[in-house]
Short mmCIF file of C-alpha atoms and ligand atoms in Angstrom, two decimals:
data_model
loop_
_atom_site.label_atom_id
_atom_site.label_comp_id
_atom_site.label_asym_id
_atom_site.label_seq_id
_atom_site.Cartn_x
_atom_site.Cartn_y
_atom_site.Cartn_z
CA MET A 274 -0.21 0.25 0.00
CA ASP A 275 1.66 3.53 -1.11
CA PHE A 276 1.75 5.79 2.45
CA ASP A 277 2.25 8.84 0.48
CA LYS A 278 -1.34 8.06 -1.67
CA ILE A 279 -3.24 7.86 1.85
CA LYS A 280 -1.45 10.87 2.81
CA GLN A 281 -1.17 13.32 1.02
CA ALA A 282 -5.13 12.81 -0.07
CA GLU A 283 -6.34 12.34 3.61
CA ASN A 284 -3.70 15.88 3.88
CA SER A 285 -5.65 17.13 1.52
CA CYS A 286 -9.55 15.54 1.98
CA TYR A 287 -10.44 15.23 5.56
CA MET A 288 -11.58 18.54 7.55
CA PRO A 289 -7.49 18.71 9.74
CA THR A 290 -8.94 17.58 12.97
CA PHE A 291 -5.89 16.12 14.10
CA SER A 292 -2.18 16.27 13.93
CA ARG A 293 -1.22 12.49 12.79
CA TYR A 294 1.99 9.82 13.75
CA ASN A 295 3.26 9.39 10.72
CA ILE A 296 1.86 5.93 10.40
CA CYS A 297 -0.70 3.83 8.58
CA PHE A 298 -1.81 0.42 10.13
CA THR A 299 -2.92 -2.20 7.65
CA HIS A 300 -2.96 -4.85 10.31
CA GLY A 301 -2.67 -6.60 13.45
CA LYS A 302 -2.35 -9.33 15.18
CA GLY A 303 -3.43 -9.41 19.75
CA ALA A 304 -1.32 -6.86 20.83
CA LYS A 305 1.07 -6.21 17.80
CA LEU A 306 -0.23 -4.13 15.06
CA TYR A 307 1.79 -3.47 11.67
CA ASP A 308 2.71 -0.67 8.92
CA THR A 309 1.99 0.01 5.10
CA ALA A 310 5.95 -0.43 5.58
CA GLY A 311 5.11 -3.84 7.20
CA LYS A 312 6.86 -2.79 10.34
CA GLU A 313 6.03 -4.58 13.79
CA TYR A 314 4.65 -2.76 16.66
CA THR A 315 3.21 -3.75 20.48
CA ASP A 316 0.57 -1.42 21.38
CA PHE A 317 0.43 -0.04 24.28
CA CYS A 318 -2.06 3.21 22.93
CA ALA A 319 -5.64 -0.21 21.68
CA GLY A 320 -7.82 3.24 19.70
CA ILE A 321 -6.61 4.71 22.72
CA ALA A 322 -7.86 1.93 25.21
CA VAL A 323 -10.37 0.20 22.68
CA ASN A 324 -9.37 -2.75 21.44
CA ALA A 325 -9.80 -5.10 24.78
CA LEU A 326 -8.94 -8.09 23.29
CA GLY A 327 -6.08 -6.20 20.89
CA HIS A 328 -5.90 -7.32 17.29
CA GLY A 329 -6.95 -10.10 15.08
CA ASP A 330 -8.72 -11.50 17.65
CA GLU A 331 -10.62 -15.46 16.08
CA GLU A 332 -13.57 -14.91 18.54
CA LEU A 333 -13.80 -11.42 17.86
CA VAL A 334 -14.24 -10.85 14.76
CA SER A 335 -15.62 -14.26 13.79
CA ALA A 336 -19.01 -13.18 15.54
CA ILE A 337 -18.21 -10.32 14.01
CA ALA A 338 -18.42 -11.89 11.10
CA GLU A 339 -21.33 -14.61 11.91
CA GLN A 340 -23.78 -11.47 13.04
CA ALA A 341 -22.65 -9.78 9.32
CA LYS A 342 -24.68 -11.81 7.42
CA LYS A 343 -27.48 -12.29 9.47
CA LEU A 344 -28.13 -8.71 9.99
CA ILE A 345 -26.07 -6.23 10.97
CA HIS A 346 -29.07 -3.15 11.48
CA ALA A 347 -32.74 -3.38 11.35
CA SER A 348 -33.52 -0.34 13.74
CA ASN A 349 -34.66 0.16 18.00
CA LEU A 350 -38.13 -0.65 16.05
CA TYR A 351 -38.27 -3.97 16.26
CA TYR A 352 -36.61 -6.44 19.47
CA ASN A 353 -32.35 -7.04 19.30
CA ALA A 354 -31.45 -10.76 20.19
CA PRO A 355 -28.01 -9.81 20.67
CA GLN A 356 -28.45 -6.36 22.73
CA SER A 357 -30.60 -8.12 24.56
CA GLU A 358 -28.59 -10.72 24.97
CA LEU A 359 -26.02 -7.32 26.55
CA ALA A 360 -28.09 -5.76 28.36
CA GLU A 361 -29.03 -8.79 30.88
CA ARG A 362 -25.30 -9.46 31.04
CA LEU A 363 -24.69 -6.37 32.36
CA THR A 364 -27.82 -5.74 33.93
CA SER A 365 -27.51 -9.32 35.92
CA GLY A 366 -24.67 -9.65 38.49
CA THR A 367 -24.13 -5.68 38.35
CA ILE A 368 -25.61 -3.19 40.43
CA PHE A 369 -27.69 -1.64 37.77
CA SER A 370 -31.37 -2.79 37.35
CA ARG A 371 -31.40 -1.14 33.64
CA VAL A 372 -29.01 0.50 30.10
CA PHE A 373 -29.62 2.38 27.27
CA PHE A 374 -26.98 2.10 24.26
CA ALA A 375 -25.15 4.26 22.39
CA ASN A 376 -22.88 4.71 19.76
CA SER A 377 -20.13 6.81 21.68
CA GLY A 378 -18.78 7.91 24.87
CA ALA A 379 -19.86 11.29 24.50
CA GLU A 380 -23.42 10.20 23.34
CA ALA A 381 -23.72 7.92 26.49
CA ASN A 382 -23.00 10.75 27.95
CA GLU A 383 -24.97 12.73 26.99
CA GLY A 384 -27.91 10.23 27.53
CA ALA A 385 -26.81 9.76 30.89
CA ILE A 386 -27.21 13.83 31.89
CA LYS A 387 -30.06 13.65 30.13
CA LEU A 388 -31.42 11.15 31.30
CA VAL A 389 -30.51 12.75 35.81
CA ARG A 390 -32.14 16.25 34.19
CA LYS A 391 -35.45 14.03 32.97
CA TYR A 392 -35.18 12.70 36.72
CA TRP A 393 -36.06 15.32 38.21
CA LYS A 394 -37.89 17.94 36.24
CA ALA A 395 -40.74 14.55 36.04
CA GLN A 396 -40.18 15.26 39.83
CA GLY A 397 -40.48 18.99 39.74
CA GLU A 398 -37.60 19.64 41.07
CA ASN A 399 -35.44 22.25 40.34
CA LYS A 400 -32.50 20.86 39.93
CA TYR A 401 -30.94 20.40 36.60
CA LYS A 402 -26.78 21.71 37.66
CA VAL A 403 -24.59 18.72 36.97
CA LEU A 404 -20.55 19.52 39.76
CA CYS A 405 -18.31 18.24 37.33
CA ALA A 406 -14.64 18.28 38.26
CA SER A 407 -11.94 20.11 36.03
CA ASP A 408 -8.88 19.09 34.28
CA ALA A 409 -12.51 16.03 32.83
CA PHE A 410 -13.06 15.12 29.22
CA HIS A 411 -16.08 13.66 28.65
CA GLY A 412 -16.41 13.92 25.02
CA ARG A 413 -16.34 16.77 22.40
CA THR A 414 -20.39 17.25 21.70
CA LEU A 415 -21.75 20.83 23.04
CA THR A 416 -23.41 19.36 26.49
CA THR A 417 -19.71 16.86 27.16
CA LEU A 418 -17.78 20.20 26.41
CA ALA A 419 -19.55 21.89 28.57
CA ALA A 420 -18.89 18.80 31.30
CA THR A 421 -15.76 18.47 30.66
CA GLY A 422 -15.23 22.77 31.36
CA GLN A 423 -11.16 22.65 29.85
CA LYS A 424 -11.46 25.94 27.87
CA LYS A 425 -8.85 24.31 25.68
CA TYR A 426 -11.53 22.26 24.30
CA SER A 427 -14.30 24.73 24.15
CA GLU A 428 -13.14 27.81 24.05
CA PRO A 429 -13.83 28.27 19.96
CA PHE A 430 -17.41 26.51 20.05
CA GLU A 431 -19.50 28.81 22.81
CA PRO A 432 -21.29 29.47 24.38
CA LEU A 433 -21.99 25.85 25.92
CA PRO A 434 -25.00 25.08 27.63
CA ASP A 435 -25.51 26.10 31.04
CA GLY A 436 -25.84 23.89 34.38
CA PHE A 437 -22.24 22.62 34.40
CA LEU A 438 -20.53 23.93 37.47
CA HIS A 439 -16.69 22.23 38.75
CA ILE A 440 -14.67 21.83 41.06
CA ASN A 441 -11.22 21.04 41.52
CA TYR A 442 -10.56 16.83 40.62
CA ASN A 443 -10.11 15.64 44.15
CA ASP A 444 -11.14 18.55 46.50
CA PHE A 445 -13.79 16.89 48.97
CA PRO A 446 -14.39 20.36 50.78
CA ALA A 447 -14.89 22.07 47.56
CA LEU A 448 -17.42 20.29 46.18
CA LYS A 449 -19.43 20.06 49.38
CA ARG A 450 -19.86 23.73 49.79
CA ALA A 451 -20.38 23.48 45.28
CA LEU A 452 -23.37 21.15 46.30
CA THR A 453 -26.74 24.00 46.28
CA ASP A 454 -29.46 22.36 46.17
CA ASP A 455 -29.97 23.09 42.17
CA VAL A 456 -27.46 20.20 41.64
CA GLY A 457 -29.07 16.83 40.87
CA ALA A 458 -26.11 14.89 40.03
CA VAL A 459 -22.51 15.05 40.56
CA MET A 460 -20.82 13.05 37.18
CA LEU A 461 -16.61 12.52 37.88
CA GLU A 462 -14.07 9.95 35.89
CA PRO A 463 -12.89 7.54 38.49
CA ILE A 464 -8.92 7.54 37.63
CA GLN A 465 -9.05 11.58 34.98
CA GLY A 466 -7.65 9.42 31.66
CA GLU A 467 -7.29 12.36 29.03
CA SER A 468 -5.73 15.26 31.30
CA GLY A 469 -3.24 12.47 33.23
CA VAL A 470 -4.13 9.55 34.27
CA THR A 471 -4.91 10.57 38.24
CA PRO A 472 -7.04 8.08 39.97
CA ALA A 473 -9.75 10.20 42.21
CA SER A 474 -7.95 9.94 45.44
CA TYR A 475 -10.50 6.58 47.79
CA ASP A 476 -11.55 9.58 50.50
CA PHE A 477 -12.67 11.88 47.82
CA LEU A 478 -14.91 9.12 46.38
CA VAL A 479 -16.45 7.91 49.27
CA ASN A 480 -16.90 10.95 50.58
CA THR A 481 -19.03 11.69 47.20
CA TYR A 482 -20.39 9.62 47.17
CA ALA A 483 -21.77 9.10 51.08
CA LEU A 484 -22.27 13.27 50.46
CA CYS A 485 -24.33 13.11 47.07
CA LYS A 486 -26.07 9.45 49.71
CA GLU A 487 -27.68 11.86 52.57
CA ARG A 488 -28.14 14.82 49.95
CA GLY A 489 -29.98 12.17 47.95
CA VAL A 490 -27.84 13.79 45.15
CA LEU A 491 -27.59 10.98 41.77
CA LEU A 492 -23.67 10.04 41.75
CA VAL A 493 -22.73 9.37 37.59
CA LEU A 494 -19.88 7.77 36.73
CA ASP A 495 -18.41 7.96 33.49
CA GLU A 496 -15.60 4.60 33.39
CA ILE A 497 -15.54 4.86 28.86
CA GLN A 498 -11.73 4.76 29.98
CA THR A 499 -11.36 3.19 33.12
CA GLY A 500 -14.45 0.36 32.37
CA VAL A 501 -14.91 -3.36 31.23
CA GLY A 502 -11.68 -4.98 33.52
CA ARG A 503 -9.02 -1.75 32.28
CA THR A 504 -8.69 -1.19 36.06
CA GLY A 505 -8.12 -5.22 36.57
CA LYS A 506 -11.69 -4.46 38.28
CA PHE A 507 -15.05 -4.07 35.66
CA PHE A 508 -16.12 -1.49 36.70
CA CYS A 509 -13.37 0.39 38.64
CA PHE A 510 -15.66 2.60 41.16
CA GLU A 511 -15.31 -1.52 42.49
CA HIS A 512 -11.57 -0.69 44.19
CA TYR A 513 -13.43 2.04 46.05
CA GLY A 514 -17.15 -0.07 47.36
CA ILE A 515 -19.88 2.46 46.01
CA GLN A 516 -22.82 2.59 43.68
CA PRO A 517 -22.90 4.70 41.82
CA ASP A 518 -26.29 5.60 40.02
CA VAL A 519 -25.52 5.77 36.59
CA VAL A 520 -22.18 4.96 35.09
CA THR A 521 -21.13 5.44 31.65
CA LEU A 522 -19.13 2.82 29.30
CA ALA A 523 -17.45 2.49 25.45
CA LYS A 524 -14.23 2.53 23.96
CA GLY A 525 -13.35 -1.53 25.37
CA LEU A 526 -17.40 -2.17 25.13
CA ALA A 527 -17.38 -4.23 21.97
CA GLY A 528 -13.60 -4.01 21.77
CA GLY A 529 -13.15 -1.73 18.12
CA VAL A 530 -16.71 -1.92 16.79
CA PRO A 531 -18.54 1.76 17.94
CA ILE A 532 -20.29 1.54 20.62
CA GLY A 533 -21.83 2.85 24.11
CA ALA A 534 -23.70 2.09 27.12
CA VAL A 535 -25.33 4.19 29.53
CA LEU A 536 -25.61 1.86 33.29
CA ALA A 537 -27.81 2.73 35.82
CA ARG A 538 -29.87 1.43 39.16
CA GLY A 539 -31.94 2.63 41.64
CA PRO A 540 -35.78 5.19 40.59
CA VAL A 541 -33.19 7.06 38.09
CA ALA A 542 -33.52 3.39 35.62
CA THR A 543 -36.66 4.10 35.06
CA ALA A 544 -37.08 7.61 34.75
CA PHE A 545 -36.69 7.73 31.10
CA ALA A 546 -40.69 7.46 29.10
CA PRO A 547 -40.96 6.22 25.10
CA GLY A 548 -39.99 8.39 23.45
CA ASP A 549 -37.56 11.49 25.30
CA HIS A 550 -34.57 10.01 24.35
CA GLY A 551 -33.21 7.77 20.76
CA THR A 552 -30.79 6.65 18.34
CA THR A 553 -30.74 5.36 14.93
CA PHE A 554 -27.93 3.33 16.30
CA GLY A 555 -26.82 2.26 18.85
CA GLY A 556 -27.44 -1.75 20.50
CA ASN A 557 -27.01 -1.84 16.86
CA PRO A 558 -27.62 -6.58 16.37
CA LEU A 559 -23.33 -5.88 14.65
CA ALA A 560 -21.69 -3.69 17.60
CA CYS A 561 -23.92 -5.39 20.44
CA ALA A 562 -23.34 -8.92 19.41
CA ALA A 563 -19.34 -7.69 19.53
CA ALA A 564 -19.59 -6.03 22.77
CA ASN A 565 -21.02 -9.69 23.94
CA VAL A 566 -18.07 -11.35 23.45
CA VAL A 567 -15.88 -8.77 24.72
CA VAL A 568 -17.70 -8.53 27.93
CA ARG A 569 -18.23 -12.13 28.40
CA ARG A 570 -14.03 -13.25 28.11
CA VAL A 571 -13.51 -10.40 30.41
CA GLY A 572 -16.16 -9.80 33.12
CA THR A 573 -14.38 -13.36 34.11
CA PRO A 574 -12.53 -13.70 37.73
CA GLU A 575 -9.96 -15.30 35.67
CA PHE A 576 -9.68 -12.47 32.60
CA LEU A 577 -9.38 -10.28 35.56
CA SER A 578 -7.31 -10.94 37.87
CA ARG A 579 -4.55 -11.24 35.47
CA ILE A 580 -5.36 -7.43 34.39
CA GLU A 581 -4.91 -7.20 37.44
CA ALA A 582 -1.54 -9.21 37.92
CA LEU A 583 -1.02 -7.43 34.80
CA GLY A 584 -0.16 -3.47 36.10
CA GLN A 585 0.93 -4.70 39.01
CA HIS A 586 4.06 -5.67 36.94
CA LEU A 587 2.99 -3.00 34.55
CA GLN A 588 3.66 -0.85 37.24
CA ASN A 589 6.63 -1.85 38.70
CA ARG A 590 8.99 -2.05 35.79
CA LEU A 591 7.70 1.99 35.64
CA MET A 592 8.33 2.48 39.10
CA MET A 593 11.46 1.65 38.51
CA LEU A 594 12.09 4.38 35.47
CA ARG A 595 11.67 6.70 38.55
CA LYS A 596 15.34 6.96 39.21
CA TYR A 597 15.58 9.50 36.17
CA LYS A 598 15.15 12.90 37.67
CA PHE A 599 12.59 14.09 35.30
CA VAL A 600 9.89 11.19 36.44
CA GLU A 601 8.71 12.69 38.50
CA ASP A 602 5.95 10.69 38.88
CA VAL A 603 3.67 6.93 38.11
CA ARG A 604 0.15 6.37 38.52
CA GLY A 605 -2.99 4.27 38.04
CA LEU A 606 -4.56 0.99 37.83
CA GLY A 607 -4.93 -2.11 36.53
CA LEU A 608 -3.59 -1.84 32.66
CA MET A 609 -4.11 2.24 32.85
CA ARG A 610 -0.58 3.48 33.86
CA GLY A 611 0.80 7.35 33.35
CA VAL A 612 4.10 8.51 33.74
CA GLN A 613 4.03 11.92 34.77
CA LEU A 614 7.43 14.05 33.01
CA SER A 615 9.07 16.95 33.69
CA GLU A 616 8.46 19.81 31.30
CA LYS A 617 12.85 19.92 30.23
CA LEU A 618 10.99 15.98 28.77
CA LYS A 619 7.98 16.55 26.03
CA ASN A 620 6.61 13.29 26.07
CA ALA A 621 5.51 13.16 21.93
CA GLU A 622 8.71 13.81 22.19
CA VAL A 623 8.85 9.97 24.82
CA VAL A 624 5.45 8.47 21.95
CA GLY A 625 7.99 9.85 18.73
CA ARG A 626 11.40 8.08 19.57
CA MET A 627 9.25 4.95 20.95
CA ALA A 628 7.51 4.99 18.12
CA SER A 629 9.80 4.60 15.67
CA ALA A 630 11.87 2.03 17.80
CA GLY A 631 8.90 -0.04 17.38
CA PHE A 632 6.07 0.09 20.74
CA LEU A 633 2.33 2.79 21.32
CA LEU A 634 1.48 4.92 23.21
CA ALA A 635 0.06 7.01 23.97
CA THR A 636 0.42 11.24 25.80
CA ALA A 637 -2.14 11.98 28.51
CA GLY A 638 -2.63 16.38 29.59
CA ARG A 639 0.59 17.04 32.45
CA ASN A 640 3.18 16.21 30.26
CA SER A 641 2.17 12.33 30.86
CA LEU A 642 2.35 9.30 29.04
CA ARG A 643 -0.15 6.36 29.07
CA PHE A 644 -0.24 3.11 28.66
CA VAL A 645 -3.29 1.25 27.76
CA PRO A 646 -2.21 -2.42 26.04
CA PRO A 647 -4.79 -4.40 25.13
CA LEU A 648 -6.27 -6.61 27.74
CA ILE A 649 -4.27 -9.05 26.91
CA VAL A 650 -0.86 -8.18 26.42
CA SER A 651 2.07 -10.11 27.38
CA GLU A 652 4.49 -9.95 30.69
CA LYS A 653 7.43 -9.69 28.12
CA GLU A 654 5.98 -7.41 25.66
CA ILE A 655 5.19 -5.46 29.06
CA ASP A 656 9.35 -6.30 29.19
CA ASP A 657 10.55 -5.09 26.61
CA MET A 658 8.34 -1.66 26.20
CA ALA A 659 9.76 -0.80 29.21
CA GLU A 660 14.27 -1.55 28.53
CA LYS A 661 12.86 0.18 25.35
CA LEU A 662 11.65 3.12 27.32
CA THR A 663 14.87 2.70 29.66
CA GLU A 664 16.68 2.45 27.21
CA ILE A 665 15.60 5.58 25.92
CA PHE A 666 15.56 7.97 29.47
CA ALA A 667 18.49 6.68 30.20
CA ASN A 668 20.35 7.79 26.50
CA THR A 669 18.22 11.49 27.39
CA ASN A 670 20.87 14.55 28.15
CA ILE A 671 18.63 16.45 30.13
C1 PLP B 178 -12.95 8.99 25.25
C2 PLP B 178 -13.54 9.60 26.36
C3 PLP B 178 -15.03 9.58 26.54
C4 PLP B 178 -15.34 10.21 24.98
O1 PLP B 178 -15.75 9.09 24.05
P1 PLP B 178 -16.22 8.92 22.54
O2 PLP B 178 -15.68 7.79 22.25
O3 PLP B 178 -14.30 9.69 22.10
O4 PLP B 178 -16.86 10.45 22.29
C5 PLP B 178 -15.19 10.67 27.10
N1 PLP B 178 -15.23 10.11 29.21
C6 PLP B 178 -14.69 9.35 28.49
C7 PLP B 178 -13.83 9.42 30.17
C8 PLP B 178 -13.75 8.96 28.04
O5 PLP B 178 -12.36 8.04 28.26
#
């Protein structure tokens, strides 16, 4: 395949929204990807925490192919067997009683915000405000940009929808002060992914949960990046022993096929009435057939404890980099880890050098590196990546 031709067409015909690496992949297997020149890469980016089962997983591929042969789409006007199977999987054995399927993370969050607004409005309560954290990331639609609350993403598109307040992440006293009577929900990521892989402190999340319960405010957790096993538990909130009212999932849920989900428990789970919300594509048979494979495989205790063990191994390897003075912090849970670099060494430069050496990482905010490999990554692949990163750090003269 002619890379220059692909690049030229893309650069002249596609809206210039992305600054891309000079790479185009053709195929992959497991945690390996191959580009147009045939070069092999070990993938610690996984399409930004999406390819949960890696690339070319045989069971996932054949489930998608089989479903595509039978039926790709028929509309939510009708019942849908893969969708009903997935809805059951996500509600039986979890704390949630109902689910709605969308096509992306932002759409799942839009659905969650509409759900909590409807819940309060139906009770005649003026509690339309949602309290979020600064440095959050909830998506790119106008409403999820308002929830995200970061000027760098939203400034060109103002005015944004009204009704979002922000406090500093992990600042419980500030959250308590901001929880006025017009706030109907608190919406947080249990680990802030895009802004630097920053976990919620145990006290912050547990105190927030307790306060929400006491005040009757809904707790919405955006688990679009942290959910579906990423952190070694099916939901990240399980690490904190709390029970949110609404959770959103997307990225890893169907192993790369676009999908999003809103999960809810208690009375808010039945707040939508027919006609309140909808989607043409959301939860179609193809996406749900893929998600059924991912949820069934990732949801077993064996699979989750393997993620936990591999995540600990990755953490141990990354902690060894603390000997370099430009490595300021190592954060995260399971197979979602971040390395905070000092301003002297730019994260993008490290990601570029690692890509040249055949290892894909992602950047994250605050000049950090993000490690979100496929959940099927091997210990050896972690070791190989860590050795290459050590070599690059050892040859960095700052
Ligand atoms: C990626 C992400 C989103 C947005 O998902 P899209 O599918 O890109 O719309 C929202 N919230 C979190 C926490 C994310 O990581």
